[in-house]
């Protein structure tokens, strides 16, 4: 594998943790029919595995957003390109995120969703980069704490690449990753 990256969380650990989160959500929402919302595109890989680990009747809906510059420039304001096509009033809503970094995007989305009067509104994130948080935001469910490093794979991208890698990789050297002529291959499975 390229020296520009190293494995942060391998696929076996991802699968194990996703199963644990699914079990916790199944217990916490027992007797209810939660609405899971995912933000295109990065959260989709995690969501797809997570819903298969939840043993409840549930719904899945998607949002698509575009940012005005990066999260800090835009203060988290995003344009909603695709809105949820269901009325969430009175519903138990779980926002499923790939990563909460500064927290600005997530806080903005929560404020938009809260205004629609859901019965409950919680966040489930695969990765929590808590060290970079600008706004106070504590997700109810966290897969892994994430170091203050750029991460790719399992849905996370750099300029739309690497979402298909089955492991989460920590980027050690972004410039050489981008300069590399060879595609970054999926590293071999780790136990
Ligand atoms: P925020 O800073 O919490 O608003 O995060 C905004 C978005 O930045 C996340 O939903 C991700 O799409 C993206 N992001 C933050 N950190 C990373 C990373 O390490 N790799 C890939 N995308 C990231």
PDB file of C-alpha atoms and ligand atoms in Angstrom:
ATOM      1  CA  UNK A   1       0.000   0.000   0.000  1.00  0.00           C
ATOM      2  CA  UNK A   2       1.118   3.573  -0.638  1.00  0.00           C
ATOM      3  CA  UNK A   3       3.090   5.195   2.165  1.00  0.00           C
ATOM      4  CA  UNK A   4       0.761   8.191   1.874  1.00  0.00           C
ATOM      5  CA  UNK A   5      -1.896   6.318   3.878  1.00  0.00           C
ATOM      6  CA  UNK A   6      -2.235   3.831   6.681  1.00  0.00           C
ATOM      7  CA  UNK A   7      -5.168   1.767   7.895  1.00  0.00           C
ATOM      8  CA  UNK A   8      -7.074   3.562  10.636  1.00  0.00           C
ATOM      9  CA  UNK A   9      -9.908   1.045  11.004  1.00  0.00           C
ATOM     10  CA  UNK A  10      -9.870  -2.219   9.067  1.00  0.00           C
ATOM     11  CA  UNK A  11     -12.976  -3.762   7.531  1.00  0.00           C
ATOM     12  CA  UNK A  12     -13.360  -6.438  10.228  1.00  0.00           C
ATOM     13  CA  UNK A  13     -13.356  -3.836  13.001  1.00  0.00           C
ATOM     14  CA  UNK A  14     -15.788  -1.701  10.990  1.00  0.00           C
ATOM     15  CA  UNK A  15     -18.167  -4.626  10.598  1.00  0.00           C
ATOM     16  CA  UNK A  16     -17.957  -5.515  14.292  1.00  0.00           C
ATOM     17  CA  UNK A  17     -18.623  -1.946  15.446  1.00  0.00           C
ATOM     18  CA  UNK A  18     -21.495  -1.460  13.002  1.00  0.00           C
ATOM     19  CA  UNK A  19     -23.132  -4.613  14.409  1.00  0.00           C
ATOM     20  CA  UNK A  20     -22.744  -3.222  17.943  1.00  0.00           C
ATOM     21  CA  UNK A  21     -24.319   0.093  16.935  1.00  0.00           C
ATOM     22  CA  UNK A  22     -27.163  -1.774  15.238  1.00  0.00           C
ATOM     23  CA  UNK A  23     -27.830  -3.753  18.404  1.00  0.00           C
ATOM     24  CA  UNK A  24     -27.824  -0.589  20.551  1.00  0.00           C
ATOM     25  CA  UNK A  25     -30.233   1.189  18.185  1.00  0.00           C
ATOM     26  CA  UNK A  26     -32.487  -1.897  18.069  1.00  0.00           C
ATOM     27  CA  UNK A  27     -32.724  -1.865  21.881  1.00  0.00           C
ATOM     28  CA  UNK A  28     -33.132   1.895  22.254  1.00  0.00           C
ATOM     29  CA  UNK A  29     -35.859   2.190  19.615  1.00  0.00           C
ATOM     30  CA  UNK A  30     -37.711  -1.026  20.492  1.00  0.00           C
ATOM     31  CA  UNK A  31     -41.430  -0.682  19.741  1.00  0.00           C
ATOM     32  CA  UNK A  32     -40.834   2.315  17.478  1.00  0.00           C
ATOM     33  CA  UNK A  33     -40.318   2.733  13.749  1.00  0.00           C
ATOM     34  CA  UNK A  34     -37.394   5.126  13.345  1.00  0.00           C
ATOM     35  CA  UNK A  35     -36.702   7.232  10.280  1.00  0.00           C
ATOM     36  CA  UNK A  36     -33.036   7.083   9.359  1.00  0.00           C
ATOM     37  CA  UNK A  37     -31.801  10.051   7.357  1.00  0.00           C
ATOM     38  CA  UNK A  38     -28.515   9.986   5.543  1.00  0.00           C
ATOM     39  CA  UNK A  39     -26.625  12.754   3.835  1.00  0.00           C
ATOM     40  CA  UNK A  40     -25.423  11.988   0.322  1.00  0.00           C
ATOM     41  CA  UNK A  41     -22.935  10.860  -0.464  1.00  0.00           C
ATOM     42  CA  UNK A  42     -20.467   9.966   2.266  1.00  0.00           C
ATOM     43  CA  UNK A  43     -22.907   8.526   4.794  1.00  0.00           C
ATOM     44  CA  UNK A  44     -24.456   6.015   2.430  1.00  0.00           C
ATOM     45  CA  UNK A  45     -21.909   3.203   2.865  1.00  0.00           C
ATOM     46  CA  UNK A  46     -22.219   3.295   6.658  1.00  0.00           C
ATOM     47  CA  UNK A  47     -26.003   3.596   6.491  1.00  0.00           C
ATOM     48  CA  UNK A  48     -26.309   0.592   4.179  1.00  0.00           C
ATOM     49  CA  UNK A  49     -24.410  -1.616   6.625  1.00  0.00           C
ATOM     50  CA  UNK A  50     -26.040  -0.101   9.705  1.00  0.00           C
ATOM     51  CA  UNK A  51     -29.660  -0.664   8.635  1.00  0.00           C
ATOM     52  CA  UNK A  52     -28.890  -4.340   8.039  1.00  0.00           C
ATOM     53  CA  UNK A  53     -27.746  -4.571  11.666  1.00  0.00           C
ATOM     54  CA  UNK A  54     -30.978  -3.035  13.025  1.00  0.00           C
ATOM     55  CA  UNK A  55     -33.783  -5.470  13.758  1.00  0.00           C
ATOM     56  CA  UNK A  56     -36.727  -3.067  13.620  1.00  0.00           C
ATOM     57  CA  UNK A  57     -39.189  -1.791  11.051  1.00  0.00           C
ATOM     58  CA  UNK A  58     -37.594   1.426   9.823  1.00  0.00           C
ATOM     59  CA  UNK A  59     -37.525   3.897   6.970  1.00  0.00           C
ATOM     60  CA  UNK A  60     -34.539   5.310   5.103  1.00  0.00           C
ATOM     61  CA  UNK A  61     -34.532   8.710   3.431  1.00  0.00           C
ATOM     62  CA  UNK A  62     -31.821  10.856   1.933  1.00  0.00           C
ATOM     63  CA  UNK A  63     -30.744  14.458   1.902  1.00  0.00           C
ATOM     64  CA  UNK A  64     -28.326  15.977  -0.557  1.00  0.00           C
ATOM     65  CA  UNK A  65     -26.542  19.175   0.302  1.00  0.00           C
ATOM     66  CA  UNK A  66     -23.973  21.430  -1.219  1.00  0.00           C
ATOM     67  CA  UNK A  67     -21.628  23.542   0.839  1.00  0.00           C
ATOM     68  CA  UNK A  68     -20.689  27.142   0.309  1.00  0.00           C
ATOM     69  CA  UNK A  69     -16.935  26.592   0.586  1.00  0.00           C
ATOM     70  CA  UNK A  70     -15.670  24.499   3.494  1.00  0.00           C
ATOM     71  CA  UNK A  71     -17.583  24.078   6.714  1.00  0.00           C
ATOM     72  CA  UNK A  72     -15.767  26.862   8.547  1.00  0.00           C
ATOM     73  CA  UNK A  73     -16.086  29.375   5.703  1.00  0.00           C
ATOM     74  CA  UNK A  74     -19.787  28.679   5.380  1.00  0.00           C
ATOM     75  CA  UNK A  75     -20.415  28.417   9.132  1.00  0.00           C
ATOM     76  CA  UNK A  76     -22.165  25.176   8.301  1.00  0.00           C
ATOM     77  CA  UNK A  77     -24.792  26.787   6.076  1.00  0.00           C
ATOM     78  CA  UNK A  78     -25.586  24.420   3.299  1.00  0.00           C
ATOM     79  CA  UNK A  79     -27.976  24.437   0.406  1.00  0.00           C
ATOM     80  CA  UNK A  80     -30.396  21.516   0.545  1.00  0.00           C
ATOM     81  CA  UNK A  81     -30.378  20.079  -2.985  1.00  0.00           C
ATOM     82  CA  UNK A  82     -32.566  17.076  -2.206  1.00  0.00           C
ATOM     83  CA  UNK A  83     -34.916  17.203   0.742  1.00  0.00           C
ATOM     84  CA  UNK A  84     -36.463  14.374   2.711  1.00  0.00           C
ATOM     85  CA  UNK A  85     -39.642  13.330   0.908  1.00  0.00           C
ATOM     86  CA  UNK A  86     -41.572  12.374   4.034  1.00  0.00           C
ATOM     87  CA  UNK A  87     -43.225  14.330   6.840  1.00  0.00           C
ATOM     88  CA  UNK A  88     -41.068  13.749   9.932  1.00  0.00           C
ATOM     89  CA  UNK A  89     -43.450  15.449  12.391  1.00  0.00           C
ATOM     90  CA  UNK A  90     -43.990  13.096  15.331  1.00  0.00           C
ATOM     91  CA  UNK A  91     -41.412  10.600  14.019  1.00  0.00           C
ATOM     92  CA  UNK A  92     -38.264   9.281  15.694  1.00  0.00           C
ATOM     93  CA  UNK A  93     -35.515  10.614  13.474  1.00  0.00           C
ATOM     94  CA  UNK A  94     -31.927   9.407  13.473  1.00  0.00           C
ATOM     95  CA  UNK A  95     -29.495  11.410  11.351  1.00  0.00           C
ATOM     96  CA  UNK A  96     -26.765   9.046  10.141  1.00  0.00           C
ATOM     97  CA  UNK A  97     -23.469  10.763   9.353  1.00  0.00           C
ATOM     98  CA  UNK A  98     -20.131   9.504   8.111  1.00  0.00           C
ATOM     99  CA  UNK A  99     -18.113  11.971  10.174  1.00  0.00           C
ATOM    100  CA  UNK A 100     -18.757  14.877  12.516  1.00  0.00           C
ATOM    101  CA  UNK A 101     -15.807  17.223  12.238  1.00  0.00           C
ATOM    102  CA  UNK A 102     -16.347  20.881  13.213  1.00  0.00           C
ATOM    103  CA  UNK A 103     -20.009  19.965  13.818  1.00  0.00           C
ATOM    104  CA  UNK A 104     -21.204  22.935  11.758  1.00  0.00           C
ATOM    105  CA  UNK A 105     -22.902  20.946   8.986  1.00  0.00           C
ATOM    106  CA  UNK A 106     -24.590  18.621  11.432  1.00  0.00           C
ATOM    107  CA  UNK A 107     -25.783  21.454  13.652  1.00  0.00           C
ATOM    108  CA  UNK A 108     -27.309  23.222  10.669  1.00  0.00           C
ATOM    109  CA  UNK A 109     -29.118  20.081   9.521  1.00  0.00           C
ATOM    110  CA  UNK A 110     -30.362  19.421  13.059  1.00  0.00           C
ATOM    111  CA  UNK A 111     -31.806  22.919  13.259  1.00  0.00           C
ATOM    112  CA  UNK A 112     -33.636  22.452   9.935  1.00  0.00           C
ATOM    113  CA  UNK A 113     -34.983  19.048  10.996  1.00  0.00           C
ATOM    114  CA  UNK A 114     -35.923  20.126  14.528  1.00  0.00           C
ATOM    115  CA  UNK A 115     -38.149  22.850  13.084  1.00  0.00           C
ATOM    116  CA  UNK A 116     -40.292  20.064  11.580  1.00  0.00           C
ATOM    117  CA  UNK A 117     -41.277  18.768  15.044  1.00  0.00           C
ATOM    118  CA  UNK A 118     -39.979  15.206  15.105  1.00  0.00           C
ATOM    119  CA  UNK A 119     -40.811  13.184  18.251  1.00  0.00           C
ATOM    120  CA  UNK A 120     -37.071  12.691  18.735  1.00  0.00           C
ATOM    121  CA  UNK A 121     -33.948  13.670  16.831  1.00  0.00           C
ATOM    122  CA  UNK A 122     -30.559  12.031  17.392  1.00  0.00           C
ATOM    123  CA  UNK A 123     -27.267  11.659  15.552  1.00  0.00           C
ATOM    124  CA  UNK A 124     -25.408   8.451  14.756  1.00  0.00           C
ATOM    125  CA  UNK A 125     -21.956   9.048  13.302  1.00  0.00           C
ATOM    126  CA  UNK A 126     -19.379   6.525  12.225  1.00  0.00           C
ATOM    127  CA  UNK A 127     -16.507   8.852  13.115  1.00  0.00           C
ATOM    128  CA  UNK A 128     -16.255  11.632  15.664  1.00  0.00           C
ATOM    129  CA  UNK A 129     -13.387  14.108  15.153  1.00  0.00           C
ATOM    130  CA  UNK A 130     -14.149  15.691  18.509  1.00  0.00           C
ATOM    131  CA  UNK A 131     -10.825  17.583  18.676  1.00  0.00           C
ATOM    132  CA  UNK A 132     -11.941  19.781  15.756  1.00  0.00           C
ATOM    133  CA  UNK A 133     -15.369  20.621  17.096  1.00  0.00           C
ATOM    134  CA  UNK A 134     -16.321  24.305  16.841  1.00  0.00           C
ATOM    135  CA  UNK A 135     -19.893  23.975  18.069  1.00  0.00           C
ATOM    136  CA  UNK A 136     -20.952  21.803  20.988  1.00  0.00           C
ATOM    137  CA  UNK A 137     -22.474  18.675  19.531  1.00  0.00           C
ATOM    138  CA  UNK A 138     -22.427  15.257  21.154  1.00  0.00           C
ATOM    139  CA  UNK A 139     -23.748  12.515  18.864  1.00  0.00           C
ATOM    140  CA  UNK A 140     -25.884   9.901  20.614  1.00  0.00           C
ATOM    141  CA  UNK A 141     -24.091   7.065  18.787  1.00  0.00           C
ATOM    142  CA  UNK A 142     -20.421   7.116  17.770  1.00  0.00           C
ATOM    143  CA  UNK A 143     -18.638   4.343  15.908  1.00  0.00           C
ATOM    144  CA  UNK A 144     -15.084   5.463  16.534  1.00  0.00           C
ATOM    145  CA  UNK A 145     -13.286   8.496  17.837  1.00  0.00           C
ATOM    146  CA  UNK A 146     -11.207   9.898  14.984  1.00  0.00           C
ATOM    147  CA  UNK A 147      -7.822  11.591  15.241  1.00  0.00           C
ATOM    148  CA  UNK A 148      -7.432  15.057  13.755  1.00  0.00           C
ATOM    149  CA  UNK A 149      -6.321  13.597  10.424  1.00  0.00           C
ATOM    150  CA  UNK A 150      -7.874  13.381   6.986  1.00  0.00           C
ATOM    151  CA  UNK A 151      -9.588  10.048   6.479  1.00  0.00           C
ATOM    152  CA  UNK A 152     -10.692   8.269   3.285  1.00  0.00           C
ATOM    153  CA  UNK A 153     -12.452   5.022   2.419  1.00  0.00           C
ATOM    154  CA  UNK A 154     -15.751   3.357   3.403  1.00  0.00           C
ATOM    155  CA  UNK A 155     -17.653   6.243   1.825  1.00  0.00           C
ATOM    156  CA  UNK A 156     -15.259   9.068   2.705  1.00  0.00           C
ATOM    157  CA  UNK A 157     -13.630  10.774  -0.235  1.00  0.00           C
ATOM    158  CA  UNK A 158     -10.892  13.081  -1.353  1.00  0.00           C
ATOM    159  CA  UNK A 159     -12.214  14.948  -4.399  1.00  0.00           C
ATOM    160  CA  UNK A 160     -14.741  12.129  -4.985  1.00  0.00           C
ATOM    161  CA  UNK A 161     -12.138   9.350  -4.974  1.00  0.00           C
ATOM    162  CA  UNK A 162     -11.556   6.454  -2.594  1.00  0.00           C
ATOM    163  CA  UNK A 163     -15.147   6.008  -1.405  1.00  0.00           C
ATOM    164  CA  UNK A 164     -15.014   2.378  -2.554  1.00  0.00           C
ATOM    165  CA  UNK A 165     -12.101   1.348  -0.332  1.00  0.00           C
ATOM    166  CA  UNK A 166     -13.355  -1.199   2.204  1.00  0.00           C
ATOM    167  CA  UNK A 167     -11.132   0.033   5.060  1.00  0.00           C
ATOM    168  CA  UNK A 168     -10.889   3.463   6.642  1.00  0.00           C
ATOM    169  CA  UNK A 169      -7.488   4.929   5.806  1.00  0.00           C
ATOM    170  CA  UNK A 170      -5.724   7.786   7.531  1.00  0.00           C
ATOM    171  CA  UNK A 171      -3.928  10.064   5.070  1.00  0.00           C
ATOM    172  CA  UNK A 172      -0.340  10.703   6.103  1.00  0.00           C
ATOM    173  CA  UNK A 173       0.629  12.764   3.075  1.00  0.00           C
ATOM    174  CA  UNK A 174      -2.210  14.274   1.030  1.00  0.00           C
ATOM    175  CA  UNK A 175       0.079  15.860  -1.564  1.00  0.00           C
ATOM    176  CA  UNK A 176       1.757  12.598  -2.464  1.00  0.00           C
ATOM    177  CA  UNK A 177      -1.576  10.749  -2.424  1.00  0.00           C
ATOM    178  CA  UNK A 178      -2.928  13.225  -4.980  1.00  0.00           C
ATOM    179  CA  UNK A 179       0.252  13.120  -7.030  1.00  0.00           C
ATOM    180  CA  UNK A 180       0.360   9.331  -7.177  1.00  0.00           C
ATOM    181  CA  UNK A 181      -0.089   8.041 -10.701  1.00  0.00           C
ATOM    182  CA  UNK A 182      -1.235   4.635  -9.523  1.00  0.00           C
ATOM    183  CA  UNK A 183      -4.747   4.199  -8.167  1.00  0.00           C
ATOM    184  CA  UNK A 184      -4.750   3.449  -4.454  1.00  0.00           C
ATOM    185  CA  UNK A 185      -5.697  -0.182  -4.273  1.00  0.00           C
ATOM    186  CA  UNK A 186      -7.815  -1.648  -1.568  1.00  0.00           C
ATOM    187  CA  UNK A 187      -5.317  -3.053   0.911  1.00  0.00           C
ATOM    188  CA  UNK A 188      -5.612  -6.749   1.710  1.00  0.00           C
ATOM    189  CA  UNK A 189      -8.150  -7.797   4.305  1.00  0.00           C
ATOM    190  CA  UNK A 190      -6.937  -7.762   7.883  1.00  0.00           C
ATOM    191  CA  UNK A 191      -8.330 -10.169  10.402  1.00  0.00           C
TER     192      UNK A 191
HETATM  193  P1  LIG B   1     -18.225  19.385   9.607  1.00  0.00           P
HETATM  194  O1  LIG B   1     -16.906  20.108   9.686  1.00  0.00           O
HETATM  195  O2  LIG B   1     -18.533  18.653  10.893  1.00  0.00           O
HETATM  196  O3  LIG B   1     -19.310  20.330   9.193  1.00  0.00           O
HETATM  197  O4  LIG B   1     -18.063  18.261   8.516  1.00  0.00           O
HETATM  198  C1  LIG B   1     -18.394  18.505   7.209  1.00  0.00           C
HETATM  199  C2  LIG B   1     -18.117  17.363   6.285  1.00  0.00           C
HETATM  200  O5  LIG B   1     -16.720  17.405   5.960  1.00  0.00           O
HETATM  201  C3  LIG B   1     -18.339  15.914   6.689  1.00  0.00           C
HETATM  202  O6  LIG B   1     -19.679  15.487   6.596  1.00  0.00           O
HETATM  203  C4  LIG B   1     -17.498  15.214   5.645  1.00  0.00           C
HETATM  204  O7  LIG B   1     -18.209  15.103   4.417  1.00  0.00           O
HETATM  205  C5  LIG B   1     -16.343  16.170   5.466  1.00  0.00           C
HETATM  206  N1  LIG B   1     -15.148  15.692   6.200  1.00  0.00           N
HETATM  207  C6  LIG B   1     -14.698  16.101   7.400  1.00  0.00           C
HETATM  208  N2  LIG B   1     -13.581  15.437   7.736  1.00  0.00           N
HETATM  209  C7  LIG B   1     -13.325  14.586   6.703  1.00  0.00           C
HETATM  210  C8  LIG B   1     -12.299  13.589   6.465  1.00  0.00           C
HETATM  211  O8  LIG B   1     -11.378  13.347   7.251  1.00  0.00           O
HETATM  212  N3  LIG B   1     -12.391  12.923   5.281  1.00  0.00           N
HETATM  213  C9  LIG B   1     -13.378  13.145   4.363  1.00  0.00           C
HETATM  214  N4  LIG B   1     -14.349  14.038   4.563  1.00  0.00           N
HETATM  215  C10 LIG B   1     -14.331  14.755   5.720  1.00  0.00           C
END
